[in-house]
PDB file of C-alpha atoms and ligand atoms in Angstrom:
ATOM      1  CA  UNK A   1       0.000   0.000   0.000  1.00 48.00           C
ATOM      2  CA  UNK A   2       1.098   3.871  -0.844  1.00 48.00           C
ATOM      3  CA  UNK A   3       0.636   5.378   2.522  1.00 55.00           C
ATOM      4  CA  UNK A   4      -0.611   8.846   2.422  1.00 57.00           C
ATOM      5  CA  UNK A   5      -2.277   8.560  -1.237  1.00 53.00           C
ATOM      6  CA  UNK A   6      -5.637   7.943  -2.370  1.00 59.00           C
ATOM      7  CA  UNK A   7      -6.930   4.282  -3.929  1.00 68.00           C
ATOM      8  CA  UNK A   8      -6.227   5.600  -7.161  1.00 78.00           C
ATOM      9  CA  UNK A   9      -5.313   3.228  -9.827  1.00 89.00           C
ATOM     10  CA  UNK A  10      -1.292   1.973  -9.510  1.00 92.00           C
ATOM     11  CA  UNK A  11       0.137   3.684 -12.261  1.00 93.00           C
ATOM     12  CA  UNK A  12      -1.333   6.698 -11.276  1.00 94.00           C
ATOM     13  CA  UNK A  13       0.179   6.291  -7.952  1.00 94.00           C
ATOM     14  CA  UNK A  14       3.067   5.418  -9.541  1.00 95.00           C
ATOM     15  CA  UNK A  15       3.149   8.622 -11.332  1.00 95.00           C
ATOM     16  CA  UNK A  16       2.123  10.626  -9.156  1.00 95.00           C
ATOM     17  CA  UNK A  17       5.521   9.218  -6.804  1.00 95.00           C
ATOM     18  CA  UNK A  18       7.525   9.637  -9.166  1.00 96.00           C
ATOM     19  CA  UNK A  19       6.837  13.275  -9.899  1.00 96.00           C
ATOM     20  CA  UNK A  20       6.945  14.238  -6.166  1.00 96.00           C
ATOM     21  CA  UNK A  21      10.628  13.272  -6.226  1.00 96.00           C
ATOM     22  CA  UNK A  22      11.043  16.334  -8.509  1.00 95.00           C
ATOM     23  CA  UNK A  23      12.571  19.124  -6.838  1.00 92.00           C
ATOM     24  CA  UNK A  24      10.074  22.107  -6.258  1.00 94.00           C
ATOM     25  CA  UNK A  25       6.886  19.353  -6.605  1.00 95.00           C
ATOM     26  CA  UNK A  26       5.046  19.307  -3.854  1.00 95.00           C
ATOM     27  CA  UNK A  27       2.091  16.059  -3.401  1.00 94.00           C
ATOM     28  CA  UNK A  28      -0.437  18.215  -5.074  1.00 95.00           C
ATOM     29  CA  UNK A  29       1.202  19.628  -7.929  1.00 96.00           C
ATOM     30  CA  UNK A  30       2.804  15.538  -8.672  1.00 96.00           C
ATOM     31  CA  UNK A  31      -1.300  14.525  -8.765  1.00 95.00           C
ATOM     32  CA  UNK A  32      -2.274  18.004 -10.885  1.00 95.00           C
ATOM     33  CA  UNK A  33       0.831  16.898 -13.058  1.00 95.00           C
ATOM     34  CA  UNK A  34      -0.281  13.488 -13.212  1.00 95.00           C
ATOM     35  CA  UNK A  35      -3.934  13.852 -14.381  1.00 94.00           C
ATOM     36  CA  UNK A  36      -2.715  16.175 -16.812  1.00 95.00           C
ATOM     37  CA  UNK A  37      -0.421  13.782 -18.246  1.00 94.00           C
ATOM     38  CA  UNK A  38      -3.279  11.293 -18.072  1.00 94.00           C
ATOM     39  CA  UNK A  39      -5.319  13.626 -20.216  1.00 95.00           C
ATOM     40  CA  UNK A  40      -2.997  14.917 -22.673  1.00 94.00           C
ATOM     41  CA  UNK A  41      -2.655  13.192 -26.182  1.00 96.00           C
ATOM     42  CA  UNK A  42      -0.683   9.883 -25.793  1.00 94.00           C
ATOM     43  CA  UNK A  43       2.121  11.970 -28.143  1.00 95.00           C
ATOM     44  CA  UNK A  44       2.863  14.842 -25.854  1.00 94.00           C
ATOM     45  CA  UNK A  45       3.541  12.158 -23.102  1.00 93.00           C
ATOM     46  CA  UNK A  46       5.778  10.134 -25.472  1.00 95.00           C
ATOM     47  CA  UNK A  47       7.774  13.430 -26.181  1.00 96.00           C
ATOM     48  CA  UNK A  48       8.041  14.279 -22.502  1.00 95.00           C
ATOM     49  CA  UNK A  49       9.476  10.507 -21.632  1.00 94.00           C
ATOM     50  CA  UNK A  50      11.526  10.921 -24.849  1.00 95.00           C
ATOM     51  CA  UNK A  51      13.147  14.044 -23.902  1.00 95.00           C
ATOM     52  CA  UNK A  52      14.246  12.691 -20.205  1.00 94.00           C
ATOM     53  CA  UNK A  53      15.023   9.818 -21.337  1.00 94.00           C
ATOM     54  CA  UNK A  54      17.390  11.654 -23.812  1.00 92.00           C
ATOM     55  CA  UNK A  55      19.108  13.743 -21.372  1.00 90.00           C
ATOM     56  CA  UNK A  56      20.634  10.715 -19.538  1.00 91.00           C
ATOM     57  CA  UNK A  57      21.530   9.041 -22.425  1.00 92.00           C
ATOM     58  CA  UNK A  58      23.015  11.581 -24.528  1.00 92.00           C
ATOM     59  CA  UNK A  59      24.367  14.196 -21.733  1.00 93.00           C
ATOM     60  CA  UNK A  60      27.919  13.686 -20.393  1.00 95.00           C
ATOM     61  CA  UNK A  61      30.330  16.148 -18.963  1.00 96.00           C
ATOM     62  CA  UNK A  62      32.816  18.236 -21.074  1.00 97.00           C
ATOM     63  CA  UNK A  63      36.133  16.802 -20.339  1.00 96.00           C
ATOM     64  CA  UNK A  64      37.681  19.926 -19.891  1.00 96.00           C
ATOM     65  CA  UNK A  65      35.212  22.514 -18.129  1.00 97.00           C
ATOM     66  CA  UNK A  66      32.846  19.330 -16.474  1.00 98.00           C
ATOM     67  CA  UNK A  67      30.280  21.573 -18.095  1.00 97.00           C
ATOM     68  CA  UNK A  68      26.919  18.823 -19.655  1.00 96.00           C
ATOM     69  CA  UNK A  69      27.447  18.668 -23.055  1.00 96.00           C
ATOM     70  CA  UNK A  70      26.744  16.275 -25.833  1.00 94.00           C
ATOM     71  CA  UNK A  71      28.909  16.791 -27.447  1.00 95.00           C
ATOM     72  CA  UNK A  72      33.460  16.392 -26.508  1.00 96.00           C
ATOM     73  CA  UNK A  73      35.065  19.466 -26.248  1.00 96.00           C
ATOM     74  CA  UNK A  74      31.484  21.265 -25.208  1.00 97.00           C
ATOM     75  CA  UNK A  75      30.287  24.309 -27.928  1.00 97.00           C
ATOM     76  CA  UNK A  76      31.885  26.992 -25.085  1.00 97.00           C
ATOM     77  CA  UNK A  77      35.189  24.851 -24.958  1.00 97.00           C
ATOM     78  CA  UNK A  78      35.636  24.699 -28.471  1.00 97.00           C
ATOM     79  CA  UNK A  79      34.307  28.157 -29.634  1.00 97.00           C
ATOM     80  CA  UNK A  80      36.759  30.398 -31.263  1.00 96.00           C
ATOM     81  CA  UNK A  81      34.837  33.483 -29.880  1.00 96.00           C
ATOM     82  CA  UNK A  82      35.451  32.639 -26.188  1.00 97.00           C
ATOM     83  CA  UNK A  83      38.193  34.637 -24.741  1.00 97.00           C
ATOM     84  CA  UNK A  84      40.819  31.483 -23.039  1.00 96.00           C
ATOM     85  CA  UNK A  85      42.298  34.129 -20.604  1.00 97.00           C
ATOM     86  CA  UNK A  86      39.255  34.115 -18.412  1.00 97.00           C
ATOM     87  CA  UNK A  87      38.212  30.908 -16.595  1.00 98.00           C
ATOM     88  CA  UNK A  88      34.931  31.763 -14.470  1.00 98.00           C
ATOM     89  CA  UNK A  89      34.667  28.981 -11.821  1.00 98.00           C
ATOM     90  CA  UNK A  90      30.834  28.064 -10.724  1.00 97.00           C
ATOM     91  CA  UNK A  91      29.176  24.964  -8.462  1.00 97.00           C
ATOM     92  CA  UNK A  92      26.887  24.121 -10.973  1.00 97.00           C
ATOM     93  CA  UNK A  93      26.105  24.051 -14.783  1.00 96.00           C
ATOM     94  CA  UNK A  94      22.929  25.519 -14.286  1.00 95.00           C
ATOM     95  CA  UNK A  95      25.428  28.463 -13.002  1.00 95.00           C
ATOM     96  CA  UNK A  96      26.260  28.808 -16.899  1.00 96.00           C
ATOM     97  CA  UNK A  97      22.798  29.041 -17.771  1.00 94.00           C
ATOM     98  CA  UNK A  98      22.379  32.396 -15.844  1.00 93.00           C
ATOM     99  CA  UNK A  99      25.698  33.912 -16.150  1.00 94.00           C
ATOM    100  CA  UNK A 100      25.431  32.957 -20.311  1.00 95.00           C
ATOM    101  CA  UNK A 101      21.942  35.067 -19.964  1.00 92.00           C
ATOM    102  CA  UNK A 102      23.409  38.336 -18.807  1.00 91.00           C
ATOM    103  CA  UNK A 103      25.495  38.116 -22.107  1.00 92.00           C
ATOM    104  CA  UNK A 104      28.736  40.233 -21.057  1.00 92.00           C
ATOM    105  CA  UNK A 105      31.176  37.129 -20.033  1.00 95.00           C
ATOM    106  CA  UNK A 106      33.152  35.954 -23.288  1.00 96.00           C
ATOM    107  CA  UNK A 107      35.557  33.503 -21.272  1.00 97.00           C
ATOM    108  CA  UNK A 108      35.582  29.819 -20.425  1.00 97.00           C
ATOM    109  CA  UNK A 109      34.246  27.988 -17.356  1.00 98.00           C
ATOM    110  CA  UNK A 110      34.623  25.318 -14.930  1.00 98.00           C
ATOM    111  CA  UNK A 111      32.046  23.848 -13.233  1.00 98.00           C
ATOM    112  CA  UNK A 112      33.057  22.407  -9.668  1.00 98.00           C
ATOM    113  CA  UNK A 113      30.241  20.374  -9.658  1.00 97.00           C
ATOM    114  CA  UNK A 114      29.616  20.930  -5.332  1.00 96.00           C
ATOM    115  CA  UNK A 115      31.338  23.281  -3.146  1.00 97.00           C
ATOM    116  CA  UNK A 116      33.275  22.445  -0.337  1.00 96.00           C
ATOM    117  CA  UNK A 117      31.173  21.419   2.891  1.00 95.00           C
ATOM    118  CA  UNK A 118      32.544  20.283   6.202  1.00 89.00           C
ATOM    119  CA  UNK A 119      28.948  19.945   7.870  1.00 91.00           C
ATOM    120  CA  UNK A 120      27.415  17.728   4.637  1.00 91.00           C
ATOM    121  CA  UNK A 121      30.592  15.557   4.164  1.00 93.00           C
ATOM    122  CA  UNK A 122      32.341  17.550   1.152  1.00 94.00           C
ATOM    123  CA  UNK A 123      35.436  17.935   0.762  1.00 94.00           C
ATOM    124  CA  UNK A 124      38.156  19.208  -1.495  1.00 93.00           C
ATOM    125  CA  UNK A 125      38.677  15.660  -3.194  1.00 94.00           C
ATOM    126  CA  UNK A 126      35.297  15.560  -3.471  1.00 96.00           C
ATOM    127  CA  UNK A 127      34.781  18.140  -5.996  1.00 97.00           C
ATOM    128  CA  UNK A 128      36.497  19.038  -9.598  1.00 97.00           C
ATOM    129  CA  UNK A 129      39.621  21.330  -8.400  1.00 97.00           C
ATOM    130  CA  UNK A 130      42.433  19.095  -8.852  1.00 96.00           C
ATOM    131  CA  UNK A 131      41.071  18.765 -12.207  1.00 96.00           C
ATOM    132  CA  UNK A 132      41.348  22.663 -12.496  1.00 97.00           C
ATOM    133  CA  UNK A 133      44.208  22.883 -11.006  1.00 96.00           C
ATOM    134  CA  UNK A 134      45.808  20.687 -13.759  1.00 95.00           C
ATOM    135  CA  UNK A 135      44.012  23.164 -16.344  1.00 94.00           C
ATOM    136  CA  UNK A 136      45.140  25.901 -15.649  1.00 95.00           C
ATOM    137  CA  UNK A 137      48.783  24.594 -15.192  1.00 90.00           C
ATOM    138  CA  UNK A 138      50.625  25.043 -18.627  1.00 78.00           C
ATOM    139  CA  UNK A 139      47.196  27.405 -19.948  1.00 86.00           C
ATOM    140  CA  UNK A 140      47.258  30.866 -20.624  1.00 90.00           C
ATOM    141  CA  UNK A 141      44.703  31.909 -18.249  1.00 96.00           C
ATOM    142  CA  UNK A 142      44.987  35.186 -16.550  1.00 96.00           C
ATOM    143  CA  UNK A 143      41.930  35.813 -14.534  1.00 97.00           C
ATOM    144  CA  UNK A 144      40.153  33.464 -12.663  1.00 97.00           C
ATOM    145  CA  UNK A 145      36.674  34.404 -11.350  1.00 97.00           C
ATOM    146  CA  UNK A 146      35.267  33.036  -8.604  1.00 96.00           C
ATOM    147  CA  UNK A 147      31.364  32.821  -9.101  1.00 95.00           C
ATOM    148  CA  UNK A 148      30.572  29.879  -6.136  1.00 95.00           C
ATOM    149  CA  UNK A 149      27.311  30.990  -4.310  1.00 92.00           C
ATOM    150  CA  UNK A 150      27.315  33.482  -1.898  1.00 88.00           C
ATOM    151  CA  UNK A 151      26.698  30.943   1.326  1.00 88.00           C
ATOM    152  CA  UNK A 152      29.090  29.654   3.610  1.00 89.00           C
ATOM    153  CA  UNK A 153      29.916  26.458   1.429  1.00 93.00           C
ATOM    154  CA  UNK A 154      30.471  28.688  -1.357  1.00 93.00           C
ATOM    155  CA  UNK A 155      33.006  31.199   0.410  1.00 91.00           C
ATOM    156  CA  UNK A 156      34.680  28.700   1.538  1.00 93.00           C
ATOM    157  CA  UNK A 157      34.960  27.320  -1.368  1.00 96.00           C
ATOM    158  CA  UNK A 158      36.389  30.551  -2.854  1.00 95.00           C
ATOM    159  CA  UNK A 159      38.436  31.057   0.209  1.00 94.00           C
ATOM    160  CA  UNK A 160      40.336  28.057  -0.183  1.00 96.00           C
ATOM    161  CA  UNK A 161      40.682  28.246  -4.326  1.00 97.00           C
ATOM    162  CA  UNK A 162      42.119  31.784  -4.009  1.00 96.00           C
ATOM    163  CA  UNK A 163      44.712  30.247  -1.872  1.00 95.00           C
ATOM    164  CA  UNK A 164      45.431  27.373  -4.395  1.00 96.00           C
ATOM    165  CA  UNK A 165      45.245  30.009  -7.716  1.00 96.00           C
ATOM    166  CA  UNK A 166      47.137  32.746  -6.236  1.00 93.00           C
ATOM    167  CA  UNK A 167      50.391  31.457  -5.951  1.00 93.00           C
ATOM    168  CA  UNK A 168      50.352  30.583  -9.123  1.00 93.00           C
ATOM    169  CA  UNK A 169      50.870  34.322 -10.500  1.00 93.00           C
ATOM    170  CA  UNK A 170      47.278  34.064 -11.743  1.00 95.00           C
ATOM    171  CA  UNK A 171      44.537  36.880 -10.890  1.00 96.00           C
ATOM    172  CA  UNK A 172      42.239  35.822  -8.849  1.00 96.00           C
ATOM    173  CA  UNK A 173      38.475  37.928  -8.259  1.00 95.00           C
ATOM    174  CA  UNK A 174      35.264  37.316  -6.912  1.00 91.00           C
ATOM    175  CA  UNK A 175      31.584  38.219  -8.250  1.00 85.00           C
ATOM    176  CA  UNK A 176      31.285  41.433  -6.594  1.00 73.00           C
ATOM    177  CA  UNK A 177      28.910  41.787  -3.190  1.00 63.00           C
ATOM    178  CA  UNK A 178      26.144  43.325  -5.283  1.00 63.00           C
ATOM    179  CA  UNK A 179      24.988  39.971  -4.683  1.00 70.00           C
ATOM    180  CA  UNK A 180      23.183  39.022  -1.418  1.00 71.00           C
ATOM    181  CA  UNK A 181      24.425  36.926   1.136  1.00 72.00           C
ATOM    182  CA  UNK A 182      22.356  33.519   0.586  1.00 73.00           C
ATOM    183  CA  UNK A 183      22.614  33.923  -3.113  1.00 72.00           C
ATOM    184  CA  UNK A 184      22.602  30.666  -5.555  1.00 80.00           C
ATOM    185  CA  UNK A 185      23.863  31.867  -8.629  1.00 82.00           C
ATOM    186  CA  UNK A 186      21.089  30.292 -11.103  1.00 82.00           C
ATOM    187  CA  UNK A 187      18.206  32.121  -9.026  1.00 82.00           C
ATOM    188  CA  UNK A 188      20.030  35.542  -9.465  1.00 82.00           C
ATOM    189  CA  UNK A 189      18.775  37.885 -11.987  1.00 83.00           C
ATOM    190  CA  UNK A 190      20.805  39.331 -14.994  1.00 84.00           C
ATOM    191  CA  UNK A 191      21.022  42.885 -13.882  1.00 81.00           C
ATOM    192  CA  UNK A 192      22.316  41.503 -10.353  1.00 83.00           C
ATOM    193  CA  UNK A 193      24.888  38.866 -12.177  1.00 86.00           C
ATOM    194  CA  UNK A 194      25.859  41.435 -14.860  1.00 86.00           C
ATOM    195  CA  UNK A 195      26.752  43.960 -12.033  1.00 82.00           C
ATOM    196  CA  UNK A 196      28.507  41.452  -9.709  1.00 85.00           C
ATOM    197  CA  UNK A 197      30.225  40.271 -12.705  1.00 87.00           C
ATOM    198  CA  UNK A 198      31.842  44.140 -13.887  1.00 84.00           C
ATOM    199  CA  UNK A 199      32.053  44.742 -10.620  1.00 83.00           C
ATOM    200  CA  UNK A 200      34.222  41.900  -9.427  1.00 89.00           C
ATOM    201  CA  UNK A 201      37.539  42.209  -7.312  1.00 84.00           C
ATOM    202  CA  UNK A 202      40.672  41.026  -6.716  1.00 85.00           C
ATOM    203  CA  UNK A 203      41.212  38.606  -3.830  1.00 82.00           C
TER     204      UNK A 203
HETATM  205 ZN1  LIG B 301      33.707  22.606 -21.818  1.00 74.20          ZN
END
């Protein structure tokens, strides 16, 4: 038995479980969801279980910037437009998304993928920075910018980077403190990001 949901029919309950494990989808929006899907031509559903299905077969991670791509350098890695002076350094690819959006960054990225937290278990193996420090040895970068969120994981994160990068002769800023404390990155708007992003300092 599914405690806590009506006798519907199994699938349905099925569905309806399923969709609640989405982030942001609470019990009642998984059963709207659900009885919408249950209405909607057979097709629309077919395109819906296509396109997820798609995503996990045909996603992987650029094996330079750990950025999804499908395709090996990704389309920022091997543009000819990007400026390969700049690596901006985020938690997340979604990060890209928003920081793509605001249209005035030209340089490469590297996605972390996590940021360093004592409290939840992470820790510096756990995400990608040996693999940028080995990128940015022998590279011609010149600025790195540190865009981790503005919470304690992602200061300290930037904290301990800056002390890593540094040395290395490399200049090292941060998104400027236009942004509020508490900030994820992919929730900030582009007028925020664009100024935290001209406004950025040095470390
Ligand atoms: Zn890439």
């Amino acid at each position: 038995m599914n405690q806590g949901l009506p006798p519907t029919a199994e699938p349905i309950n099925k569905l309806i479980q399923e969709l609640n494990k989405l982030p942001g989808i609470g019990p009642k929006s998984a059963q709207r969801l659900a009885y919408y899907l249950l209405r909607a031509p057979e097709e629309h559903a077919r395109l819906l279980s296509d396109a997820i299905l798609s995503v996990k077969q045909q996603i992987t991670l650029c094996s330079s910037c750990f950025n999804v791509t499908d395709v090996d350098p990704c389309r920022i890695c091997r543009s000819a437009e990007r400026d390969r002076s700049k690596i901006c350094i985020v938690e997340q690819p979604q990060d890209i998304l928003a920081l793509e959006h605001t249209r005035i960054y030209k340089g490469l990225y590297h996605v972390l993928h996590g940021a360093i937290s004592p409290t939840e278990g992470v820790g510096t193996e756990d995400i990608r920075i040996r693999e940028l420090l080995e990128r940015l040895r022998d590279s011609p970068v010149e600025e790195v910018i540190l865009a981790t969120n503005t919470n304690l994981e992602g200061e300290q994160t930037a904290l301990y980077l800056n002390h890593l990068i540094a040395p290395l002769g490399i200049k090292v800023t941060r998104l400027a403190r236009g942004l509020p404390f508490g900030t994820e990155l992919e929730y900030a708007d582009d007028v925020t990001l664009t100024r935290a992003l001209e406004g950025r300092q040095e470390l």
